[in-house]
XYZ file of C-alpha atoms in Angstrom:
142
model
C 0.000 0.000 0.000
C 1.318 3.376 -0.905
C 0.529 6.920 0.014
C -2.124 6.977 -2.722
C -4.254 4.676 -0.581
C -3.885 7.113 2.312
C -4.973 10.018 0.123
C -8.043 8.166 -1.155
C -8.967 7.288 2.429
C -8.503 10.928 3.486
C -10.866 12.033 0.718
C -13.452 9.521 1.935
C -13.050 10.723 5.537
C -13.382 14.317 4.362
C -16.526 13.522 2.411
C -17.996 11.671 5.391
C -17.240 14.483 7.807
C -18.953 17.092 5.629
C -22.237 15.221 5.124
C -25.182 17.085 6.603
C -27.597 14.737 8.400
C -30.962 14.588 6.647
C -29.797 16.267 3.425
C -29.442 14.121 0.324
C -29.090 10.367 0.120
C -25.917 10.153 2.200
C -27.364 12.526 4.799
C -30.460 10.378 5.155
C -28.297 7.289 5.550
C -26.271 9.093 8.211
C -29.462 9.707 10.198
C -29.910 5.931 10.556
C -26.564 5.570 12.316
C -26.987 5.773 16.103
C -25.340 8.883 17.559
C -23.067 6.889 19.886
C -21.823 4.717 17.032
C -21.091 7.809 14.980
C -19.090 9.330 17.842
C -17.082 6.187 18.544
C -16.380 5.572 14.865
C -13.797 8.373 14.974
C -11.259 6.271 16.904
C -10.980 3.346 14.471
C -11.269 5.670 11.458
C -8.286 7.783 12.517
C -6.388 4.765 13.789
C -6.691 3.310 10.303
C -5.559 6.610 8.790
C -2.460 6.582 11.010
C -1.649 3.017 9.974
C -2.167 3.790 6.270
C 0.087 6.853 6.461
C 2.821 5.003 8.376
C 2.629 2.053 5.961
C 2.808 4.351 2.963
C 5.881 6.102 4.315
C 7.538 2.789 5.222
C 6.914 1.664 1.653
C 9.016 4.651 0.567
C 11.913 3.368 2.691
C 11.371 5.669 5.669
C 12.479 4.195 9.016
C 9.509 3.058 11.101
C 10.034 5.574 13.906
C 10.289 8.466 11.439
C 7.234 7.271 9.495
C 5.274 7.073 12.738
C 6.497 10.506 13.896
C 5.182 11.972 10.632
C 1.954 9.919 10.457
C 0.795 10.864 13.978
C 0.746 14.663 13.546
C -0.453 14.359 9.941
C -3.503 12.332 11.018
C -4.166 14.630 13.977
C -3.903 17.839 11.931
C -6.154 16.325 9.260
C -8.751 15.465 11.920
C -8.616 18.965 13.392
C -9.082 20.545 9.957
C -12.038 18.286 9.225
C -13.651 19.529 12.446
C -12.941 23.150 11.470
C -14.524 22.577 8.047
C -17.591 21.067 9.734
C -18.122 24.424 11.426
C -18.947 26.048 8.091
C -21.298 23.285 6.893
C -24.973 24.006 7.677
C -26.343 21.436 10.106
C -22.878 20.426 11.392
C -21.088 21.621 14.511
C -17.504 21.562 15.734
C -17.074 19.155 18.652
C -13.889 18.834 20.664
C -15.049 15.335 21.636
C -14.597 14.248 18.023
C -11.011 15.502 18.028
C -10.381 13.619 21.281
C -11.801 10.413 19.779
C -9.573 10.954 16.729
C -6.580 11.319 19.036
C -7.511 8.133 20.911
C -7.583 6.172 17.662
C -4.301 7.700 16.517
C -2.719 6.869 19.871
C -4.001 3.282 19.859
C -2.729 2.654 16.325
C 0.616 4.263 17.172
C 0.971 2.057 20.227
C 0.167 -1.074 18.229
C 2.619 -0.086 15.497
C 5.299 0.805 18.056
C 4.883 -2.535 19.819
C 5.004 -4.196 16.391
C 1.570 -5.752 16.918
C 0.242 -3.936 13.861
C 2.637 -4.441 10.941
C 3.558 -1.648 8.576
C 5.048 -2.077 5.115
C 8.726 -2.828 4.927
C 10.713 -1.001 2.277
C 12.057 -4.131 0.595
C 8.822 -6.097 0.511
C 5.223 -5.257 1.241
C 3.184 -7.269 3.650
C 0.057 -9.170 2.902
C -2.285 -11.583 4.587
C -0.030 -14.527 3.753
C 3.030 -12.862 5.260
C 1.054 -11.965 8.362
C 0.064 -15.611 8.811
C 3.641 -16.791 8.218
C 4.935 -14.304 10.804
C 2.464 -15.587 13.387
C 3.713 -19.153 12.783
C 7.319 -18.111 13.251
C 8.234 -18.548 9.588
C 9.716 -15.923 7.348
C 7.982 -15.017 4.100
C 9.908 -15.451 0.917
């Protein structure tokens, strides 16, 4: 996975954060989502963004700690800007709780990546489901 995947995901997050509940097809669908689920969805969404950014940078031969040190603030700044943009969308409000949930997801993903429980791409070879299974068995992927 490269940085292009991260950018596509950021566009999708941006689109989702600017949907006005009750307006249009996507807004009507958003109304069906329970409020609590919508609030808690920020953590996994921004955790995934952090992982995608770190993996994309690792795929460009960045050291893991540097990739993570860039991915964390990039994901956090993106989340803050999405909240700011929500303030100008009719029917949406800026909520600090959303930013905190974003930060929780970013922190959880960073911890998992730092503890090497959540793999990120290696520069020489990408990872896939097969490699993940081989790593769990103690084998090395070829």
